[in-house]
Amino acid sequence: MSNILTISKREITRLRSRFKGRSRLFVIGIFAVAVMLSFVIYHQDPVISKSIYNIGVSSNGPAIVDERFNIVPLDPVSGLVELGNKEIDLYIHGDQVISRNDDRSRYAAGALNQYLEKQELIRISHEYDIDQAFPLRIEIHHLAKDSETEQKSTDNQPSLSEILEPADEPTDSSSPFLVVTPGPEPPIITAPISPQTEPPEPIPNAPTPEVAPSIIPTESLSDSAVRERLEDFKNDNGRPEFKAEFAADDEIIIPSLLKPPIPVSQVMLAFFYVVPIFFVSIFFTSSFMEEKTNRKLIILMSAPITPFQIIVGKILPYVVYSILAIIIITLILGGNVFLALAIFIPIMLFIFSIYLMVALLYRTFKDQTFFSMMAVWIVTAFLVAPAMFTGVNDLSYISPLTLAVLMYRGESFDLTQYLLSTIPMYLAFIVTMFVATRIFNEEYLMGFRPLYRKLSEAIYLVMDKAHLNLSVLSMSLFLIPIAFMVQSASLVLAYNLSTNLSTITTLGIIFVICIITEEIVKSVAIIVLLQNRIITSLTSVIKLSFMAGLGFLIGEKLLLFLALRVMSESIFTEALFSSGVFLIFPLLMHFVTTSIVCLITARFGLRFYPLAILAGSVVHTLYNLYIIREAIF
Amino acid sequence: MNAFFVLLRKELKSIRKEKTIVFAILIQLFIASFSSMMLAGMMSFYDPTTISDNSPINLKVGVVGHTSSPIVHFIERENSLTVVRFGDIDSAQDAFQSSKIDVVMSIPQANAGIVDMDLFLPESDTQSTIALMALNDPLKEAENYLRRMNGIEMNYTDIEGKSHTSYEFLYSIIIPLLMFFPALIAGSIVIDTISEELEHKTLDTLWAAPVSLHQIFSSKIFAAILTAFVQCVLWIILLQWNAFPVENFLNVLALSVIIAATLACIAALIGLYFKDRERAQFVYSIALLLTAGLSYLLDPSPFNLITRLAMGNQNVGILEVSFYLIPFTIIGMVFVLIAKKLTSAKA
């Protein structure tokens, strides 16, 4: 422990020495200006989409105050000419909106529609009593189904009739207000009875009348809810709200004032928490790279300290800085510090594991920059993309950011959901640390070789050659978090393609990527052993293929167990995790496919490895199709 | 000039050798996937009708109470919604519990023009969100109908437009991000190549050759700009292929290259000032934030300009793009003037 702390102390001293004197002042200065400027701009309501639409408006048209629209006053003749010449996107003549028959004009019409709808709602809220202007109020109740209530042991759930007020009791007697003809056709008003059918003439810009002449002045129970929603609606300046609330239990919603659960909070959370961690990890990786290139690491390695102590010692200060950043951000945002740490520590460890591997694998700064950039995007995409579907799709639980969104919404999540989101990240860190300590030697760190050679060397160094069976089994098992993340990322890719492709083709693409990933993960250790001539006989290949299949099956079933507790079982999850009713069949499948891949490679050489993966994948695909045959046919 | 091209070729070769361009394309491919998913997500949230475009929805709505209410008719008109009428609330509850229906609506008679109804949604976040979003459009129509009955006419309800959210998101967020991302990388590359030369002391050797300091640095900056240019071209082709047309692509390209050149010069100054990669990259990252903030004060800002150019807005063109040559020229001149001084100064 003292060795670790000594190295950590040295790391802090080194970092401090980097930023002293003029440098420190310069950095603090530029940082302060950047923060202040961002703050000022944020509070000036930044509009990126400024003047993106050109709108021609006649003299009797509406007043439009929205930065997106560039308003050009035009008489009808010039308006129509300019619309035809595509100089403007829309022309408004009085209350008539004229568009062109092309996409750009239609999008402009859509944007204008949204703007004018809001203005109209504000207008009617000023001109009329809210009872007239917002006549439809909906009280939301969430109801557990029988199966769910059994699971959650909520025996005393009230029945619907108990929830409903006596006044709400349905009676289909003649309406005091609307008489409509039932049937599939839109309603036809035959005889409005109430005196409210003759409304007062609206007075432009008049304040809300104290009592609308035609409305009985009774304050409805839902009126306060309408006023509240209306206030929120009027105050909505387009700036993203941090807490994206949606309809809660017993909340009264007004359809025209209902704000969609804009997923911007997910992106903001990633920005608030993940970006500072990335900043800190840049220092870690730069320090590591620098000491690697100037051979200071080699000097450290000659001291009586283990590689583990060196790595932990170097990483520790940056981990502490990141944890401090998480705590400070949570306190500023008013979140639960304990929960935030539980959610963001695995993310932080995952980011550090990526940066550690980048620093170990590469020797040039350019490589490091590119891989770091790629890591930033991949990790951000992996965290943000599933979290966009928080509360919409259970698949969102593959990202820990989903848990953070729930935390800030004041909603709960259970241990299984937490484990599904974070276990791959914890495991990825543990595996990375293990790999890092095994490959931490001068020859590996200083060697210039292509990436695939470096990776295969790393796998070779990680394995215990005296216990090959256990090594291959563990390798297959511990690579599962990486396979899981690749498979999850393949979902993102497939989603991208799905706009142009059919669902079956999209599913097919996910299948293929998942299967190929699995086949690589299972066979890679054996291939490295073959390449290094540690094993030569076909019997050994078959024996190790069984161990690889077994290792993968154990990990896969553990993950499946977690996944199915969180996600509803579907054709997709079944295929993704190769769920079989009996363990023996999937084990056989993994054994057979891994054997196919390894035997072909052993027989024909490493050049045929891609072909061998393809052959193994075909068999794997046939098995998966057999499993889900009932769902497909 | 020959020496410049020799150095430029050397820089480009070193970038190609490290397969960095391949990685850059991979990064961009991933952003594409990411953006598309976000697009679908945002579309679903903003425009409930797109939920059924992205995933088929067939929601069974149980109705009790005033089952001939106009609200029911508006729900029935939606293809993705099926109405099931019930005589009493208990039978609706039974149907809900046995999953024969997805939601229950209890609609009372209108009271003084107001309908205070109850909506029972499944407890699952997933199902209730989708149900509510799918029901929102017909409910808004019903609300407008009730307003009409109260003598209130909403204007402009008949504008036929397309959902603009995804369009604006694509052109004002994604395309600027994709076009300026290569510029950010260009700056990083310049810092890497300069700090590598300085830290490995290879610059002294290079200086001994018959090349000027400016030729050395400008070849590095040019190599980075060329890399950014190639990436932007690839991006425009990819977007076009995915049916996301980039209008005014020459102006879009020109602006991206000018921004890349400006950032590369800023990065070179930072690299020469700090002389080590660690500090230079960190300060460059903060400087990016600062530059982005400052550029926002301009009208049009680079983000806004590239958005409008790519959308085909006729109010912007080569004149607005040329304006950005001014900051580039200033920074470029500063670099030319002080590069030598910075190189010989101590870190």
Tab-separated table of N, CA and C in Angstrom, chain A residues 50-122:
chain	number	residue	atom	x	y	z
A	50	LYS	N	-30.858	29.785	-35.650
A	50	LYS	CA	-31.293	31.152	-35.934
A	50	LYS	C	-31.489	31.372	-37.443
A	51	SER	N	-32.615	31.978	-37.789
A	51	SER	CA	-32.945	32.356	-39.181
A	51	SER	C	-32.823	31.212	-40.180
A	52	ILE	N	-33.204	30.015	-39.788
A	52	ILE	CA	-33.060	28.905	-40.742
A	52	ILE	C	-34.224	28.853	-41.737
A	53	TYR	N	-35.336	29.467	-41.364
A	53	TYR	CA	-36.470	29.500	-42.297
A	53	TYR	C	-36.746	30.940	-42.712
A	54	ASN	N	-37.010	31.146	-44.002
A	54	ASN	CA	-37.398	32.474	-44.493
A	54	ASN	C	-38.909	32.491	-44.708
A	55	ILE	N	-39.584	33.388	-44.009
A	55	ILE	CA	-41.044	33.429	-44.103
A	55	ILE	C	-41.478	34.803	-44.618
A	56	GLY	N	-42.254	34.818	-45.683
A	56	GLY	CA	-42.845	36.055	-46.170
A	56	GLY	C	-44.188	36.259	-45.484
A	57	VAL	N	-44.447	37.483	-45.018
A	57	VAL	CA	-45.707	37.745	-44.301
A	57	VAL	C	-46.374	38.983	-44.897
A	58	SER	N	-47.672	38.882	-45.147
A	58	SER	CA	-48.417	40.041	-45.652
A	58	SER	C	-48.678	41.023	-44.510
A	59	SER	N	-49.117	42.222	-44.852
A	59	SER	CA	-49.289	43.243	-43.813
A	59	SER	C	-50.336	42.850	-42.774
A	60	ASN	N	-51.297	41.999	-43.163
A	60	ASN	CA	-52.327	41.594	-42.183
A	60	ASN	C	-52.023	40.208	-41.587
A	61	GLY	N	-50.779	39.766	-41.742
A	61	GLY	CA	-50.384	38.454	-41.198
A	61	GLY	C	-50.054	38.537	-39.719
A	62	PRO	N	-49.810	37.411	-39.090
A	62	PRO	CA	-49.526	37.407	-37.650
A	62	PRO	C	-48.119	37.936	-37.358
A	63	ALA	N	-47.943	38.432	-36.137
A	63	ALA	CA	-46.601	38.850	-35.709
A	63	ALA	C	-45.854	37.594	-35.269
A	64	ILE	N	-44.684	37.371	-35.834
A	64	ILE	CA	-43.926	36.156	-35.490
A	64	ILE	C	-42.623	36.565	-34.818
A	65	VAL	N	-42.479	36.143	-33.568
A	65	VAL	CA	-41.247	36.458	-32.834
A	65	VAL	C	-40.592	35.134	-32.440
A	66	ASP	N	-39.805	34.621	-33.329
A	66	ASP	CA	-39.101	33.362	-33.091
A	66	ASP	C	-37.820	33.431	-33.907
A	67	GLU	N	-36.683	33.185	-33.222
A	67	GLU	CA	-35.380	33.345	-33.883
A	67	GLU	C	-35.195	32.414	-35.074
A	68	ARG	N	-35.938	31.344	-35.105
A	68	ARG	CA	-35.772	30.402	-36.221
A	68	ARG	C	-36.265	30.992	-37.535
A	69	PHE	N	-37.213	31.939	-37.429
A	69	PHE	CA	-37.836	32.475	-38.642
A	69	PHE	C	-37.274	33.838	-38.996
A	70	ASN	N	-36.846	33.956	-40.252
A	70	ASN	CA	-36.417	35.253	-40.769
A	70	ASN	C	-37.628	35.837	-41.495
A	71	ILE	N	-38.217	36.867	-40.911
A	71	ILE	CA	-39.487	37.395	-41.434
A	71	ILE	C	-39.237	38.473	-42.493
A	72	VAL	N	-39.881	38.277	-43.640
A	72	VAL	CA	-39.756	39.255	-44.731
A	72	VAL	C	-41.159	39.792	-45.048
A	73	PRO	N	-41.414	41.092	-44.788
A	73	PRO	CA	-42.738	41.626	-45.142
A	73	PRO	C	-42.878	41.695	-46.669
A	74	LEU	N	-43.926	41.097	-47.201
A	74	LEU	CA	-44.093	41.046	-48.664
A	74	LEU	C	-45.571	41.189	-49.019
A	75	ASP	N	-45.831	41.860	-50.157
A	75	ASP	CA	-47.221	41.885	-50.619
A	75	ASP	C	-47.505	40.537	-51.296
A	76	PRO	N	-48.787	40.180	-51.474
A	76	PRO	CA	-49.121	38.840	-51.975
A	76	PRO	C	-48.421	38.465	-53.288
A	77	VAL	N	-48.335	39.427	-54.230
A	77	VAL	CA	-47.746	39.082	-55.545
A	77	VAL	C	-46.267	38.723	-55.383
A	78	SER	N	-45.502	39.620	-54.719
A	78	SER	CA	-44.070	39.320	-54.547
A	78	SER	C	-43.885	38.080	-53.682
A	79	GLY	N	-44.777	37.906	-52.701
A	79	GLY	CA	-44.675	36.741	-51.822
A	79	GLY	C	-44.751	35.448	-52.607
A	80	LEU	N	-45.738	35.378	-53.495
A	80	LEU	CA	-45.913	34.142	-54.269
A	80	LEU	C	-44.758	33.942	-55.252
A	81	VAL	N	-44.270	35.058	-55.819
A	81	VAL	CA	-43.133	34.948	-56.747
A	81	VAL	C	-41.901	34.426	-56.006
A	82	GLU	N	-41.628	35.023	-54.842
A	82	GLU	CA	-40.440	34.610	-54.077
A	82	GLU	C	-40.577	33.184	-53.564
A	83	LEU	N	-41.802	32.801	-53.250
A	83	LEU	CA	-42.036	31.422	-52.809
A	83	LEU	C	-41.720	30.455	-53.951
A	84	GLY	N	-42.160	30.825	-55.132
A	84	GLY	CA	-41.891	29.994	-56.304
A	84	GLY	C	-40.416	29.933	-56.630
A	85	ASN	N	-39.693	31.054	-56.401
A	85	ASN	CA	-38.247	31.091	-56.675
A	85	ASN	C	-37.412	30.508	-55.544
A	86	LYS	N	-38.066	29.999	-54.527
A	86	LYS	CA	-37.424	29.401	-53.344
A	86	LYS	C	-36.612	30.420	-52.537
A	87	GLU	N	-36.937	31.712	-52.711
A	87	GLU	CA	-36.253	32.711	-51.897
A	87	GLU	C	-36.841	32.732	-50.495
A	88	ILE	N	-38.117	32.403	-50.388
A	88	ILE	CA	-38.725	32.210	-49.057
A	88	ILE	C	-39.292	30.790	-49.014
A	89	ASP	N	-39.505	30.305	-47.792
A	89	ASP	CA	-39.985	28.920	-47.649
A	89	ASP	C	-41.497	28.844	-47.498
A	90	LEU	N	-42.082	29.930	-46.981
A	90	LEU	CA	-43.542	29.962	-46.789
A	90	LEU	C	-44.019	31.389	-47.014
A	91	TYR	N	-45.285	31.512	-47.339
A	91	TYR	CA	-45.844	32.858	-47.383
A	91	TYR	C	-47.134	32.863	-46.573
A	92	ILE	N	-47.257	33.835	-45.663
A	92	ILE	CA	-48.480	33.920	-44.849
A	92	ILE	C	-49.276	35.136	-45.312
A	93	HIS	N	-50.482	34.845	-45.734
A	93	HIS	CA	-51.372	35.917	-46.171
A	93	HIS	C	-52.579	35.913	-45.243
A	94	GLY	N	-52.637	36.879	-44.331
A	94	GLY	CA	-53.710	36.883	-43.329
A	94	GLY	C	-53.588	35.667	-42.439
A	95	ASP	N	-54.628	34.841	-42.419
A	95	ASP	CA	-54.536	33.615	-41.622
A	95	ASP	C	-54.311	32.387	-42.508
A	96	GLN	N	-53.855	32.653	-43.730
A	96	GLN	CA	-53.619	31.570	-44.680
A	96	GLN	C	-52.113	31.336	-44.841
A	97	VAL	N	-51.701	30.100	-44.710
A	97	VAL	CA	-50.279	29.781	-44.868
A	97	VAL	C	-50.086	29.031	-46.184
A	98	ILE	N	-49.261	29.580	-47.072
A	98	ILE	CA	-49.060	28.957	-48.386
A	98	ILE	C	-47.655	28.357	-48.431
A	99	SER	N	-47.595	27.079	-48.801
A	99	SER	CA	-46.281	26.423	-48.858
A	99	SER	C	-46.020	25.884	-50.257
A	100	ARG	N	-44.794	25.474	-50.491
A	100	ARG	CA	-44.423	24.848	-51.761
A	100	ARG	C	-44.521	23.353	-51.596
A	101	ASN	N	-44.453	22.656	-52.725
A	101	ASN	CA	-44.552	21.202	-52.639
A	101	ASN	C	-43.160	20.577	-52.560
A	102	ASP	N	-42.341	21.048	-51.634
A	102	ASP	CA	-41.045	20.393	-51.436
A	102	ASP	C	-40.767	20.256	-49.939
A	103	ASP	N	-39.775	19.430	-49.621
A	103	ASP	CA	-39.512	19.094	-48.223
A	103	ASP	C	-39.210	20.325	-47.373
A	104	ARG	N	-38.328	21.172	-47.895
A	104	ARG	CA	-37.890	22.314	-47.094
A	104	ARG	C	-39.083	23.187	-46.664
A	105	SER	N	-39.978	23.430	-47.629
A	105	SER	CA	-41.145	24.250	-47.340
A	105	SER	C	-42.062	23.554	-46.334
A	106	ARG	N	-42.173	22.245	-46.471
A	106	ARG	CA	-43.059	21.509	-45.552
A	106	ARG	C	-42.500	21.474	-44.137
A	107	TYR	N	-41.157	21.342	-44.041
A	107	TYR	CA	-40.555	21.378	-42.698
A	107	TYR	C	-40.774	22.757	-42.068
A	108	ALA	N	-40.625	23.799	-42.900
A	108	ALA	CA	-40.850	25.160	-42.396
A	108	ALA	C	-42.295	25.289	-41.914
A	109	ALA	N	-43.231	24.683	-42.681
A	109	ALA	CA	-44.642	24.724	-42.286
A	109	ALA	C	-44.853	24.004	-40.959
A	110	GLY	N	-44.166	22.882	-40.791
A	110	GLY	CA	-44.272	22.130	-39.531
A	110	GLY	C	-43.788	22.974	-38.359
A	111	ALA	N	-42.650	23.650	-38.556
A	111	ALA	CA	-42.091	24.485	-37.483
A	111	ALA	C	-43.022	25.653	-37.177
A	112	LEU	N	-43.570	26.243	-38.236
A	112	LEU	CA	-44.475	27.386	-38.049
A	112	LEU	C	-45.748	26.940	-37.332
A	113	ASN	N	-46.210	25.756	-37.713
A	113	ASN	CA	-47.415	25.199	-37.097
A	113	ASN	C	-47.230	25.083	-35.586
A	114	GLN	N	-46.070	24.549	-35.182
A	114	GLN	CA	-45.797	24.377	-33.749
A	114	GLN	C	-45.761	25.745	-33.046
A	115	TYR	N	-45.111	26.716	-33.718
A	115	TYR	CA	-44.997	28.056	-33.119
A	115	TYR	C	-46.378	28.711	-32.982
A	116	LEU	N	-47.153	28.661	-34.094
A	116	LEU	CA	-48.455	29.342	-34.070
A	116	LEU	C	-49.427	28.665	-33.111
A	117	GLU	N	-49.301	27.342	-32.988
A	117	GLU	CA	-50.170	26.619	-32.047
A	117	GLU	C	-49.922	27.122	-30.628
A	118	LYS	N	-48.644	27.297	-30.319
A	118	LYS	CA	-48.307	27.808	-28.983
A	118	LYS	C	-48.877	29.224	-28.796
A	119	GLN	N	-48.709	30.070	-29.826
A	119	GLN	CA	-49.213	31.439	-29.724
A	119	GLN	C	-50.735	31.449	-29.584
A	120	GLU	N	-51.377	30.555	-30.300
A	120	GLU	CA	-52.833	30.472	-30.222
A	120	GLU	C	-53.284	30.061	-28.827
A	121	LEU	N	-52.559	29.105	-28.242
A	121	LEU	CA	-52.922	28.651	-26.892
A	121	LEU	C	-52.736	29.789	-25.892
A	122	ILE	N	-51.678	30.565	-26.070
A	122	ILE	CA	-51.457	31.708	-25.172
A	122	ILE	C	-52.572	32.745	-25.388
